[in-house]
Amino acid sequence: MELQAVLMAAGGGSRMMDLTYNTPKPLLPVGNKPLIWYPLNLLERVGFEEVIVITTKEVQKMLSTDPKLKLDVKMKLDVVCIQEEADMGTADALRHIQQKIKTDILVVSCDLITDVALHEVVDLFRAHNATLAMLMSKTHEFTETVPGQKGKKKAGEQRDFVGVDGTGKRLLFMANEADLEEGLVVRKSIMRKHPRMHIKTGLLDAHLYCLKRSVVDFLVDNKSISSIRGELVPYLVRKQFSKTSQSQMPKDDSNQDQKKKDRNANLDILTSSKDDSLLQLARERSCWNDHHGDMSEAYHGGKLRCYVHLMEEGMCYRVNTLAAYIEANRMAPKLFDDPPVHSSAVVSERSQVGADSIIGASCQISDKTSIKRSTIGASTTVKEKVKITNSIIMNGVTIEEGCNIQGSVICSNALIGRGADIKYCLVGNSQRIEPEAERTNEVIVGTDQLMEI
């Protein structure tokens, strides 16, 4: 395989802690499959036979011991565990596995759910001998009410400003709104080579990147870069139009040795991005060019090139918030062909299960129960006269008779008492809801789960 696949699955899910307190983010059930299954399935569908999975010992142990977390993939998984306390970023994780990297790499985040034609990104990377090719899509406006957050003011997301050339594929500029204290400033070196640049907002970075192997080597020499998305990608995009002699690396030390080392490393990233000599010769003797409007050579002589595939249609979600998690559960089943009701589930003929619902393995659904637009996890028991609408019920939950559950997320092993009325709530792992309780718009978790301030 000309590319090695690397799956990042060590993130803690800090933006959805109510869900990830007891269940690591890569193992959260989405459409009754662990979240990590979706990027693995994406890679397997396009022919990858092996993937390096960077994760924690906790995730590795749960995957190997819990039958409900069976991944059902044929690829060889080379699992590399990192210390949870180490606070490693994604670039740190790549640095950690440098010895395993033999070719260029395709890096994917475990929280990506997409039906993208992956070759679109890889073809850009190949065709232009790029240093970086990445996937972006339009951001989503989630319409479902988020449990426990009704009436709360939604925190505004910082926008990314993404500059592309006329083809919409060459990535020329990238900046986050938080970094633009003095307004949007575009360097002259970019405008000289690309006088027409389209600035786009409203884009989601899918956290799917093709990277040259030399970039991993570069990271080994530059430990000040910790994050792929936050630091490495903006750095590579910026360095496309820098003169080698003027290059400066981000500093984490002020001494001269560090400065010299950083400059040398920066030379490495630019020189290692040079084209193969035969490829260079073919380009020089060809009439092909990547741009119009001047007599400059292809790519204006630039050796470090970044590209982006902007996904216009299809499914592309980053499951990194509760709102995204709810939307993913609604949409993800479209990606697989499994029957909506598992063959081992026992569903009463006198119950109503909508075609837009999923019933997991070893579930028991009793008489006069109605389930609409919901996902019911494995080994869950739903007793008589229960009504479940627009909800996510995880594994091993017991719902006593006469309950009404609407717009809620019920985490694993919870017990919902007889006749309880639960609307727009998040019920944490192993929580017990008293009989006849009426709970609306609440986050119900154990005291050990409450964040200390």
mmCIF file of C-alpha atoms in Angstrom, residues 3 8 60 74 171 183 194 223 380 405:
data_model
loop_
_atom_site.group_PDB
_atom_site.id
_atom_site.type_symbol
_atom_site.label_atom_id
_atom_site.label_comp_id
_atom_site.label_asym_id
_atom_site.label_seq_id
_atom_site.Cartn_x
_atom_site.Cartn_y
_atom_site.Cartn_z
ATOM 1 C CA LEU A 3 -0.101 5.068 1.988
ATOM 2 C CA MET A 8 -6.225 8.813 16.025
ATOM 3 C CA GLN A 60 -7.675 -1.389 23.975
ATOM 4 C CA LYS A 74 -11.001 -7.643 8.546
ATOM 5 C CA LEU A 171 -5.010 25.612 -0.183
ATOM 6 C CA GLY A 183 -8.245 41.769 10.859
ATOM 7 C CA HIS A 194 -2.359 33.921 -6.710
ATOM 8 C CA LYS A 223 8.778 19.109 19.344
ATOM 9 C CA THR A 380 -31.768 -3.309 26.772
ATOM 10 C CA ILE A 405 -39.010 9.130 26.955
#
